[in-house]
PDB file of C-alpha atoms and ligand atoms in Angstrom:
ATOM      1  CA  MET A 316      36.996   5.357 -14.994  1.00 85.00           C
ATOM      2  CA  ALA A 317      34.563   5.993 -12.151  1.00 95.00           C
ATOM      3  CA  VAL A 318      31.026   7.363 -12.326  1.00 97.00           C
ATOM      4  CA  LEU A 319      29.889  10.247 -10.113  1.00 98.00           C
ATOM      5  CA  CYS A 320      26.553   9.059  -8.701  1.00 98.00           C
ATOM      6  CA  LEU A 321      24.242  11.508  -6.930  1.00 98.00           C
ATOM      7  CA  ASP A 322      21.227  10.420  -4.861  1.00 98.00           C
ATOM      8  CA  LEU A 323      18.759  13.232  -4.129  1.00 97.00           C
ATOM      9  CA  GLY A 324      16.104  12.092  -1.650  1.00 94.00           C
ATOM     10  CA  GLY A 325      13.653  13.603   0.794  1.00 89.00           C
ATOM     11  CA  THR A 326      15.911  12.717   3.736  1.00 88.00           C
ATOM     12  CA  LYS A 327      19.464  12.934   2.418  1.00 92.00           C
ATOM     13  CA  LEU A 328      21.679  14.048  -0.455  1.00 96.00           C
ATOM     14  CA  LEU A 329      24.425  11.586  -1.260  1.00 97.00           C
ATOM     15  CA  ALA A 330      27.338  11.658  -3.680  1.00 98.00           C
ATOM     16  CA  ALA A 331      29.578   8.698  -4.446  1.00 98.00           C
ATOM     17  CA  LEU A 332      32.409   7.929  -6.778  1.00 98.00           C
ATOM     18  CA  VAL A 333      31.649   4.421  -7.991  1.00 98.00           C
ATOM     19  CA  GLU A 334      33.667   2.123 -10.219  1.00 96.00           C
ATOM     20  CA  GLN A 335      32.453  -1.314 -11.270  1.00 95.00           C
ATOM     21  CA  GLY A 336      30.324  -1.816  -8.188  1.00 96.00           C
ATOM     22  CA  ARG A 337      32.895  -0.439  -5.744  1.00 97.00           C
ATOM     23  CA  ILE A 338      32.454   2.799  -3.821  1.00 97.00           C
ATOM     24  CA  LEU A 339      35.737   4.687  -3.945  1.00 97.00           C
ATOM     25  CA  ALA A 340      34.507   7.696  -1.958  1.00 97.00           C
ATOM     26  CA  SER A 341      31.176   8.968  -0.681  1.00 97.00           C
ATOM     27  CA  LEU A 342      29.616  11.741   1.339  1.00 97.00           C
ATOM     28  CA  GLN A 343      26.154  12.543   2.634  1.00 97.00           C
ATOM     29  CA  VAL A 344      24.304  15.629   3.908  1.00 95.00           C
ATOM     30  CA  PRO A 345      20.697  16.058   5.086  1.00 94.00           C
ATOM     31  CA  THR A 346      18.300  17.484   2.458  1.00 94.00           C
ATOM     32  CA  SER A 347      17.480  21.068   3.445  1.00 91.00           C
ATOM     33  CA  LYS A 348      13.692  21.056   3.041  1.00 85.00           C
ATOM     34  CA  ASP A 349      13.422  24.825   2.543  1.00 86.00           C
ATOM     35  CA  GLY A 350      16.198  24.795  -0.079  1.00 87.00           C
ATOM     36  CA  GLN A 351      15.787  24.564  -3.847  1.00 93.00           C
ATOM     37  CA  PRO A 352      17.164  21.931  -6.246  1.00 96.00           C
ATOM     38  CA  GLY A 353      19.863  24.391  -7.392  1.00 96.00           C
ATOM     39  CA  ASP A 354      21.042  24.766  -3.773  1.00 95.00           C
ATOM     40  CA  TRP A 355      21.174  20.978  -3.287  1.00 97.00           C
ATOM     41  CA  LEU A 356      23.266  20.596  -6.436  1.00 97.00           C
ATOM     42  CA  ASP A 357      25.543  23.482  -5.392  1.00 97.00           C
ATOM     43  CA  THR A 358      26.108  21.741  -2.044  1.00 96.00           C
ATOM     44  CA  LEU A 359      27.070  18.482  -3.773  1.00 97.00           C
ATOM     45  CA  GLY A 360      29.158  20.305  -6.405  1.00 97.00           C
ATOM     46  CA  GLU A 361      31.208  22.059  -3.713  1.00 96.00           C
ATOM     47  CA  ALA A 362      31.542  18.936  -1.572  1.00 96.00           C
ATOM     48  CA  THR A 363      32.859  16.861  -4.503  1.00 97.00           C
ATOM     49  CA  VAL A 364      35.143  19.456  -6.084  1.00 96.00           C
ATOM     50  CA  SER A 365      38.266  17.405  -5.215  1.00 96.00           C
ATOM     51  CA  TRP A 366      36.825  14.454  -7.211  1.00 97.00           C
ATOM     52  CA  LYS A 367      36.968  16.430 -10.510  1.00 95.00           C
ATOM     53  CA  GLY A 368      38.986  14.542 -13.106  1.00 95.00           C
ATOM     54  CA  LYS A 369      38.311  11.208 -11.401  1.00 96.00           C
ATOM     55  CA  TYR A 370      35.029  10.520 -13.222  1.00 97.00           C
ATOM     56  CA  GLU A 371      33.916  10.717 -16.817  1.00 94.00           C
ATOM     57  CA  ARG A 372      30.215   9.902 -16.418  1.00 97.00           C
ATOM     58  CA  ILE A 373      27.545  11.186 -14.075  1.00 98.00           C
ATOM     59  CA  GLY A 374      24.069  10.115 -12.983  1.00 98.00           C
ATOM     60  CA  ALA A 375      21.439  11.093 -10.453  1.00 98.00           C
ATOM     61  CA  ALA A 376      18.886   8.917  -8.656  1.00 98.00           C
ATOM     62  CA  VAL A 377      16.134  11.244  -7.499  1.00 97.00           C
ATOM     63  CA  THR A 378      12.958  11.139  -5.430  1.00 96.00           C
ATOM     64  CA  GLY A 379      10.062  11.961  -7.765  1.00 96.00           C
ATOM     65  CA  ILE A 380       9.899  11.591 -11.493  1.00 95.00           C
ATOM     66  CA  VAL A 381      12.105  12.702 -14.388  1.00 94.00           C
ATOM     67  CA  GLU A 382      10.826  13.116 -17.953  1.00 93.00           C
ATOM     68  CA  ASP A 383      13.036  14.567 -20.710  1.00 93.00           C
ATOM     69  CA  GLY A 384      15.500  15.847 -18.131  1.00 95.00           C
ATOM     70  CA  LYS A 385      12.764  17.648 -16.165  1.00 97.00           C
ATOM     71  CA  TRP A 386      12.287  16.757 -12.511  1.00 97.00           C
ATOM     72  CA  SER A 387       8.953  16.911 -10.619  1.00 96.00           C
ATOM     73  CA  ALA A 388       7.482  15.577  -7.394  1.00 96.00           C
ATOM     74  CA  LEU A 389       4.592  13.149  -7.468  1.00 94.00           C
ATOM     75  CA  ASN A 390       3.941  13.938  -3.823  1.00 92.00           C
ATOM     76  CA  PRO A 391       5.259  17.424  -2.931  1.00 91.00           C
ATOM     77  CA  ALA A 392       4.821  16.541   0.761  1.00 88.00           C
ATOM     78  CA  THR A 393       7.766  14.139   0.340  1.00 89.00           C
ATOM     79  CA  LEU A 394       9.933  16.808  -1.285  1.00 92.00           C
ATOM     80  CA  ALA A 395       8.675  20.069  -2.773  1.00 92.00           C
ATOM     81  CA  ILE A 396      10.495  20.050  -6.111  1.00 95.00           C
ATOM     82  CA  PRO A 397       9.362  22.906  -8.379  1.00 94.00           C
ATOM     83  CA  ALA A 398       7.393  21.219 -11.217  1.00 94.00           C
ATOM     84  CA  GLY A 399       9.457  20.614 -14.342  1.00 96.00           C
ATOM     85  CA  PHE A 400      12.816  21.619 -12.825  1.00 97.00           C
ATOM     86  CA  GLU A 401      15.495  21.328 -15.542  1.00 98.00           C
ATOM     87  CA  LEU A 402      17.620  18.791 -13.687  1.00 98.00           C
ATOM     88  CA  GLY A 403      19.642  17.562 -16.665  1.00 98.00           C
ATOM     89  CA  ALA A 404      20.689  21.110 -17.578  1.00 98.00           C
ATOM     90  CA  ALA A 405      21.360  22.085 -13.951  1.00 98.00           C
ATOM     91  CA  ILE A 406      23.688  19.093 -13.491  1.00 98.00           C
ATOM     92  CA  PHE A 407      25.445  19.842 -16.802  1.00 98.00           C
ATOM     93  CA  ASP A 408      26.005  23.470 -15.697  1.00 96.00           C
ATOM     94  CA  ARG A 409      27.675  22.405 -12.469  1.00 96.00           C
ATOM     95  CA  PHE A 410      29.508  19.212 -13.427  1.00 97.00           C
ATOM     96  CA  GLY A 411      30.070  19.615 -17.193  1.00 96.00           C
ATOM     97  CA  LEU A 412      28.588  16.209 -18.101  1.00 97.00           C
ATOM     98  CA  ARG A 413      25.167  15.094 -19.343  1.00 97.00           C
ATOM     99  CA  PRO A 414      23.622  12.928 -16.597  1.00 97.00           C
ATOM    100  CA  THR A 415      21.649   9.693 -16.626  1.00 97.00           C
ATOM    101  CA  LEU A 416      18.538  10.370 -14.512  1.00 97.00           C
ATOM    102  CA  VAL A 417      16.568   7.652 -12.703  1.00 96.00           C
ATOM    103  CA  ASN A 418      14.009   7.539  -9.884  1.00 97.00           C
ATOM    104  CA  ASP A 419      15.790   6.887  -6.541  1.00 97.00           C
ATOM    105  CA  ALA A 420      13.820   3.785  -5.531  1.00 98.00           C
ATOM    106  CA  GLN A 421      14.112   2.266  -9.013  1.00 98.00           C
ATOM    107  CA  ALA A 422      17.899   2.745  -8.897  1.00 98.00           C
ATOM    108  CA  ALA A 423      18.017   1.230  -5.392  1.00 98.00           C
ATOM    109  CA  ALA A 424      15.920  -1.716  -6.616  1.00 98.00           C
ATOM    110  CA  PHE A 425      18.513  -2.438  -9.274  1.00 98.00           C
ATOM    111  CA  GLY A 426      21.343  -2.090  -6.733  1.00 98.00           C
ATOM    112  CA  GLU A 427      19.715  -4.567  -4.359  1.00 98.00           C
ATOM    113  CA  TYR A 428      18.972  -6.910  -7.263  1.00 98.00           C
ATOM    114  CA  ALA A 429      22.538  -6.886  -8.571  1.00 96.00           C
ATOM    115  CA  ALA A 430      24.566  -6.792  -5.375  1.00 97.00           C
ATOM    116  CA  GLY A 431      22.267  -6.893  -2.361  1.00 98.00           C
ATOM    117  CA  ALA A 432      19.341  -8.805  -0.922  1.00 98.00           C
ATOM    118  CA  GLY A 433      17.647  -9.408  -4.295  1.00 97.00           C
ATOM    119  CA  GLY A 434      19.894 -12.391  -4.996  1.00 96.00           C
ATOM    120  CA  ARG A 435      19.490 -11.789  -8.778  1.00 97.00           C
ATOM    121  CA  GLU A 436      15.955 -13.207  -8.616  1.00 98.00           C
ATOM    122  CA  ASP A 437      12.732 -11.495  -9.739  1.00 98.00           C
ATOM    123  CA  MET A 438      12.225  -8.932  -7.022  1.00 98.00           C
ATOM    124  CA  VAL A 439      10.363  -5.880  -5.810  1.00 98.00           C
ATOM    125  CA  PHE A 440      12.134  -3.318  -3.652  1.00 98.00           C
ATOM    126  CA  LEU A 441      10.348  -0.993  -1.253  1.00 98.00           C
ATOM    127  CA  THR A 442      11.919   1.922   0.558  1.00 97.00           C
ATOM    128  CA  VAL A 443      10.014   3.178   3.581  1.00 97.00           C
ATOM    129  CA  SER A 444      11.562   6.552   4.263  1.00 94.00           C
ATOM    130  CA  THR A 445      10.300  10.144   3.954  1.00 91.00           C
ATOM    131  CA  GLY A 446       8.166   8.706   1.154  1.00 93.00           C
ATOM    132  CA  LEU A 447       7.343   5.114   0.255  1.00 97.00           C
ATOM    133  CA  GLY A 448       9.105   4.350  -3.011  1.00 97.00           C
ATOM    134  CA  GLY A 449       9.625   1.181  -4.954  1.00 98.00           C
ATOM    135  CA  GLY A 450      11.054  -0.501  -7.976  1.00 98.00           C
ATOM    136  CA  MET A 451      11.023  -3.910  -9.604  1.00 98.00           C
ATOM    137  CA  VAL A 452      13.498  -6.026 -11.474  1.00 98.00           C
ATOM    138  CA  LEU A 453      11.970  -8.807 -13.539  1.00 98.00           C
ATOM    139  CA  GLY A 454      13.916 -11.119 -15.836  1.00 97.00           C
ATOM    140  CA  GLY A 455      17.083  -9.180 -14.945  1.00 97.00           C
ATOM    141  CA  ARG A 456      15.689  -5.866 -16.194  1.00 97.00           C
ATOM    142  CA  LEU A 457      14.617  -2.823 -14.250  1.00 97.00           C
ATOM    143  CA  VAL A 458      10.958  -2.239 -15.127  1.00 97.00           C
ATOM    144  CA  SER A 459      10.359   1.506 -15.270  1.00 94.00           C
ATOM    145  CA  GLY A 460       7.126   1.591 -17.281  1.00 94.00           C
ATOM    146  CA  SER A 461       6.043   3.821 -20.156  1.00 93.00           C
ATOM    147  CA  ARG A 462       6.308   7.019 -18.060  1.00 91.00           C
ATOM    148  CA  GLY A 463       8.843   5.954 -15.458  1.00 93.00           C
ATOM    149  CA  LEU A 464       6.094   5.400 -12.895  1.00 95.00           C
ATOM    150  CA  ALA A 465       6.473   1.651 -12.363  1.00 97.00           C
ATOM    151  CA  GLY A 466       7.028   0.729  -8.720  1.00 97.00           C
ATOM    152  CA  HIS A 467       5.494   3.879  -7.232  1.00 97.00           C
ATOM    153  CA  PHE A 468       3.604   1.787  -4.662  1.00 98.00           C
ATOM    154  CA  GLY A 469       3.506   4.688  -2.222  1.00 97.00           C
ATOM    155  CA  GLN A 470       1.319   6.597  -4.670  1.00 96.00           C
ATOM    156  CA  THR A 471      -1.337   3.890  -4.847  1.00 95.00           C
ATOM    157  CA  GLY A 472      -4.663   4.683  -3.206  1.00 92.00           C
ATOM    158  CA  ARG A 473      -4.768   8.157  -4.775  1.00 89.00           C
ATOM    159  CA  GLY A 474      -7.972   7.241  -6.585  1.00 86.00           C
ATOM    160  CA  SER A 475      -9.832   6.983  -3.304  1.00 86.00           C
ATOM    161  CA  GLY A 476      -8.082   9.709  -1.288  1.00 87.00           C
ATOM    162  CA  ALA A 477      -4.571  10.152   0.051  1.00 91.00           C
ATOM    163  CA  PRO A 478      -1.645   8.205  -1.387  1.00 95.00           C
ATOM    164  CA  LEU A 479      -0.674   5.192   0.736  1.00 97.00           C
ATOM    165  CA  GLU A 480       2.643   6.779   1.760  1.00 96.00           C
ATOM    166  CA  ASP A 481       0.810   9.589   3.589  1.00 96.00           C
ATOM    167  CA  ASN A 482      -0.316   6.958   6.142  1.00 96.00           C
ATOM    168  CA  VAL A 483       2.895   4.966   6.460  1.00 97.00           C
ATOM    169  CA  THR A 484       6.189   6.858   6.284  1.00 96.00           C
ATOM    170  CA  GLY A 485       8.357   8.915   8.616  1.00 95.00           C
ATOM    171  CA  ARG A 486       6.195  12.010   8.097  1.00 95.00           C
ATOM    172  CA  TRP A 487       3.050  10.110   9.112  1.00 97.00           C
ATOM    173  CA  ILE A 488       4.756   8.525  12.127  1.00 98.00           C
ATOM    174  CA  ALA A 489       5.874  11.973  13.391  1.00 97.00           C
ATOM    175  CA  SER A 490       2.411  13.480  12.794  1.00 98.00           C
ATOM    176  CA  GLU A 491       0.668  10.635  14.665  1.00 98.00           C
ATOM    177  CA  ALA A 492       3.090  11.090  17.571  1.00 98.00           C
ATOM    178  CA  LEU A 493       2.174  14.776  17.677  1.00 98.00           C
ATOM    179  CA  LYS A 494      -1.527  13.858  17.766  1.00 97.00           C
ATOM    180  CA  ALA A 495      -0.722  11.633  20.763  1.00 96.00           C
ATOM    181  CA  GLY A 496       0.953  14.632  22.430  1.00 97.00           C
ATOM    182  CA  HIS A 497       4.602  13.812  21.616  1.00 98.00           C
ATOM    183  CA  ARG A 498       6.585  16.215  19.421  1.00 98.00           C
ATOM    184  CA  MET A 499       9.324  14.049  17.897  1.00 97.00           C
ATOM    185  CA  GLU A 500      10.607  12.597  14.611  1.00 96.00           C
ATOM    186  CA  ALA A 501      10.253   8.917  13.656  1.00 97.00           C
ATOM    187  CA  PRO A 502      13.494   7.720  15.383  1.00 97.00           C
ATOM    188  CA  GLY A 503      12.118   9.066  18.689  1.00 97.00           C
ATOM    189  CA  VAL A 504       8.876   7.142  18.151  1.00 98.00           C
ATOM    190  CA  PHE A 505      10.795   3.904  17.465  1.00 97.00           C
ATOM    191  CA  SER A 506      12.830   4.384  20.594  1.00 97.00           C
ATOM    192  CA  ALA A 507       9.665   5.091  22.641  1.00 98.00           C
ATOM    193  CA  ALA A 508       8.127   1.901  21.178  1.00 97.00           C
ATOM    194  CA  ARG A 509      11.191  -0.127  22.224  1.00 95.00           C
ATOM    195  CA  ASP A 510      10.899   1.362  25.726  1.00 96.00           C
ATOM    196  CA  GLY A 511       7.404  -0.161  25.918  1.00 97.00           C
ATOM    197  CA  ASN A 512       5.238   2.922  25.311  1.00 97.00           C
ATOM    198  CA  VAL A 513       1.919   1.644  23.976  1.00 97.00           C
ATOM    199  CA  TRP A 514       1.093   4.850  22.018  1.00 98.00           C
ATOM    200  CA  ALA A 515       4.381   4.514  20.075  1.00 98.00           C
ATOM    201  CA  GLN A 516       4.005   0.762  19.548  1.00 97.00           C
ATOM    202  CA  SER A 517       0.553   1.341  18.111  1.00 98.00           C
ATOM    203  CA  ILE A 518       1.851   3.905  15.564  1.00 98.00           C
ATOM    204  CA  VAL A 519       4.702   1.649  14.415  1.00 98.00           C
ATOM    205  CA  ASP A 520       2.327  -1.302  14.216  1.00 98.00           C
ATOM    206  CA  ARG A 521      -0.247   0.538  12.083  1.00 98.00           C
ATOM    207  CA  SER A 522       2.463   1.578   9.632  1.00 98.00           C
ATOM    208  CA  ALA A 523       3.887  -1.966   9.491  1.00 98.00           C
ATOM    209  CA  ALA A 524       0.412  -3.468   8.972  1.00 98.00           C
ATOM    210  CA  ARG A 525      -0.121  -1.250   5.901  1.00 98.00           C
ATOM    211  CA  VAL A 526       3.250  -2.244   4.457  1.00 98.00           C
ATOM    212  CA  ALA A 527       2.404  -5.924   5.073  1.00 98.00           C
ATOM    213  CA  ALA A 528      -0.908  -5.494   3.224  1.00 97.00           C
ATOM    214  CA  LEU A 529       0.966  -3.823   0.362  1.00 98.00           C
ATOM    215  CA  CYS A 530       3.393  -6.767   0.214  1.00 98.00           C
ATOM    216  CA  VAL A 531       0.474  -9.208  -0.140  1.00 97.00           C
ATOM    217  CA  ASP A 532      -0.989  -7.088  -2.962  1.00 97.00           C
ATOM    218  CA  ILE A 533       2.416  -7.030  -4.661  1.00 98.00           C
ATOM    219  CA  GLN A 534       2.693 -10.816  -4.347  1.00 98.00           C
ATOM    220  CA  LEU A 535      -0.714 -11.205  -5.969  1.00 97.00           C
ATOM    221  CA  THR A 536      -0.028  -8.781  -8.827  1.00 97.00           C
ATOM    222  CA  ILE A 537       3.652  -9.380  -9.651  1.00 97.00           C
ATOM    223  CA  ASP A 538       4.480 -12.594  -7.756  1.00 98.00           C
ATOM    224  CA  PRO A 539       8.181 -11.817  -7.238  1.00 98.00           C
ATOM    225  CA  ALA A 540      10.562 -14.336  -5.656  1.00 98.00           C
ATOM    226  CA  ARG A 541      11.580 -11.699  -3.102  1.00 98.00           C
ATOM    227  CA  ILE A 542      10.387  -8.412  -1.672  1.00 98.00           C
ATOM    228  CA  VAL A 543      13.301  -6.403  -0.285  1.00 98.00           C
ATOM    229  CA  ILE A 544      12.561  -3.627   2.189  1.00 98.00           C
ATOM    230  CA  GLY A 545      14.917  -0.738   2.907  1.00 97.00           C
ATOM    231  CA  GLY A 546      14.822   2.923   3.929  1.00 95.00           C
ATOM    232  CA  GLY A 547      15.293   4.554   7.315  1.00 94.00           C
ATOM    233  CA  ILE A 548      11.883   3.373   8.563  1.00 97.00           C
ATOM    234  CA  GLY A 549      11.971   0.006   6.773  1.00 97.00           C
ATOM    235  CA  LEU A 550      15.287  -0.876   8.411  1.00 96.00           C
ATOM    236  CA  ALA A 551      14.530   0.655  11.824  1.00 96.00           C
ATOM    237  CA  GLU A 552      15.010  -1.916  14.582  1.00 94.00           C
ATOM    238  CA  GLY A 553      11.917  -4.069  14.973  1.00 94.00           C
ATOM    239  CA  TYR A 554       9.991  -2.707  11.958  1.00 97.00           C
ATOM    240  CA  LEU A 555      10.482  -5.616   9.574  1.00 97.00           C
ATOM    241  CA  ALA A 556       9.644  -8.126  12.312  1.00 97.00           C
ATOM    242  CA  GLN A 557       6.404  -6.214  12.815  1.00 97.00           C
ATOM    243  CA  VAL A 558       5.680  -6.392   9.052  1.00 98.00           C
ATOM    244  CA  GLN A 559       6.406 -10.145   9.138  1.00 97.00           C
ATOM    245  CA  SER A 560       4.054 -10.624  12.097  1.00 97.00           C
ATOM    246  CA  HIS A 561       1.194  -9.256   9.975  1.00 97.00           C
ATOM    247  CA  LEU A 562       1.977 -11.758   7.222  1.00 97.00           C
ATOM    248  CA  THR A 563       1.784 -14.920   9.313  1.00 95.00           C
ATOM    249  CA  ASN A 564      -2.015 -15.121   9.111  1.00 91.00           C
ATOM    250  CA  GLN A 565      -1.962 -15.006   5.289  1.00 92.00           C
ATOM    251  CA  PRO A 566      -2.406 -18.255   3.363  1.00 93.00           C
ATOM    252  CA  GLU A 567       1.040 -19.574   2.495  1.00 93.00           C
ATOM    253  CA  LYS A 568       0.322 -19.196  -1.222  1.00 92.00           C
ATOM    254  CA  TYR A 569       0.166 -15.412  -0.942  1.00 90.00           C
ATOM    255  CA  ARG A 570       2.802 -14.957   1.744  1.00 96.00           C
ATOM    256  CA  PRO A 571       5.720 -12.944   0.349  1.00 97.00           C
ATOM    257  CA  ALA A 572       9.361 -13.751   1.073  1.00 97.00           C
ATOM    258  CA  VAL A 573      10.437 -10.474   2.674  1.00 98.00           C
ATOM    259  CA  PHE A 574      14.115  -9.592   3.132  1.00 98.00           C
ATOM    260  CA  PRO A 575      15.864  -6.587   4.704  1.00 98.00           C
ATOM    261  CA  ALA A 576      17.824  -4.500   2.189  1.00 98.00           C
ATOM    262  CA  ALA A 577      21.541  -5.235   2.337  1.00 98.00           C
ATOM    263  CA  LEU A 578      23.152  -2.153   0.809  1.00 97.00           C
ATOM    264  CA  GLY A 579      21.725   0.490   3.147  1.00 94.00           C
ATOM    265  CA  VAL A 580      22.089   4.072   1.915  1.00 93.00           C
ATOM    266  CA  ASN A 581      24.354   2.951  -0.943  1.00 96.00           C
ATOM    267  CA  ALA A 582      21.695   0.964  -2.835  1.00 97.00           C
ATOM    268  CA  GLY A 583      20.735   3.930  -5.054  1.00 97.00           C
ATOM    269  CA  VAL A 584      24.244   4.938  -6.112  1.00 98.00           C
ATOM    270  CA  LEU A 585      25.339   1.327  -6.685  1.00 98.00           C
ATOM    271  CA  GLY A 586      22.211   0.609  -8.746  1.00 98.00           C
ATOM    272  CA  LEU A 587      22.685   3.784 -10.727  1.00 98.00           C
ATOM    273  CA  GLU A 588      26.284   2.910 -11.586  1.00 97.00           C
ATOM    274  CA  ALA A 589      25.239  -0.586 -12.677  1.00 97.00           C
ATOM    275  CA  LEU A 590      22.468   0.874 -14.877  1.00 96.00           C
ATOM    276  CA  ILE A 591      24.840   3.409 -16.451  1.00 95.00           C
ATOM    277  CA  ASP A 592      27.327   0.611 -17.066  1.00 86.00           C
ATOM    278  CA  ILE A 593      24.682  -1.502 -18.837  1.00 84.00           C
ATOM    279  CA  ARG A 594      23.489   1.445 -20.942  1.00 77.00           C
ATOM    280  CA  ASN A 595      27.027   2.152 -22.101  1.00 74.00           C
ATOM    281  CA  THR A 596      27.979  -1.383 -23.061  1.00 64.00           C
TER     282      THR A 596
HETATM  283  C1  BMX B 692       7.597   9.365  -3.119  1.00 89.61           C
HETATM  284  C2  BMX B 692       7.996   9.846  -4.515  1.00 89.61           C
HETATM  285  C3  BMX B 692       8.842   8.740  -5.163  1.00 89.61           C
HETATM  286  C4  BMX B 692      10.044   8.341  -4.288  1.00 89.61           C
HETATM  287  C5  BMX B 692       9.564   7.946  -2.895  1.00 89.61           C
HETATM  288  C6  BMX B 692      10.719   7.688  -1.917  1.00 89.61           C
HETATM  289  C7  BMX B 692       8.157  12.289  -4.684  1.00 89.61           C
HETATM  290  C8  BMX B 692       8.971  13.523  -4.409  1.00 89.61           C
HETATM  291  N1  BMX B 692       8.730  11.102  -4.395  1.00 89.61           N
HETATM  292  O1  BMX B 692       6.737   8.283  -3.241  1.00 89.61           O
HETATM  293  O2  BMX B 692       9.279   9.141  -6.432  1.00 89.61           O
HETATM  294  O3  BMX B 692      10.745   7.286  -4.888  1.00 89.61           O
HETATM  295  O4  BMX B 692       8.753   9.014  -2.350  1.00 89.61           O
HETATM  296  O5  BMX B 692      11.462   8.870  -1.801  1.00 89.61           O
HETATM  297  O6  BMX B 692       7.041  12.406  -5.152  1.00 89.61           O
HETATM  298  P1  BMX B 692      12.407   9.241  -0.584  1.00 89.61           P
HETATM  299  O7  BMX B 692      12.752  10.670  -0.819  1.00 89.61           O
HETATM  300  O8  BMX B 692      11.698   9.020   0.695  1.00 89.61           O
HETATM  301  O9  BMX B 692      13.593   8.325  -0.746  1.00 89.61           O
END
């Protein structure tokens, strides 16, 4: 029987009915930033009411970190989750099943590894989105670390100031555009860059240069066979090419093999279903 997979991110809320790697049904709504986790779950509960009886397991891939069923943000600017929100209990109340809970980028990493651009090789996945998340699959296993933090590359740099993601992601791109006198979200900046506007090209390029530098650091610390990049910014037209252009001057030894993510928005729910499947067999 299918698994109901929820993906709660800073940009979108997604629900999918997944069975053995196949999506039977799915739906997506934008994350209401001034809402609360209970509201987001209510929205998904109502939207999936006709799926009741079609699944016997449930999981959620979420932005931020989950410990003992409690959900918190690492960076509240990405999504302001009230610290220690009882996510496991809240899902049980609405759906009647105890959920498997995983970080969203870690779940997506496993999805891309198993069925996407990871090619079942040692790989690191990065999502450049509202936040900059990540996950790694080494020797066929998702590495989540002792506290579930492994792969949080967007949080690096905290020791010396702001986390890296604050100078890379969609939020940063929109705030830089505003500084340049243009009130618009990241897609508007990408379109202005494609139309040849130098101010927009410079913003996109600075973000891509930081992601390229991160990829080199990842190559030197983990040495994966592939780095797969996804997310709304990561997959925006021209972005990956810009990242690649910043890698060409690196010695070949350090130069990562960078691939675009293949599963798009479904990476998280597909990875989650595969993880739940493994845990139950
Ligand atoms: C942040 C962090 C990660 C998450 C990543 C991508 C929070 C709320 N989230 O680094 O856990 O994986 O953003 O999240 O601290 P997204 O919402 O942009 O997909």
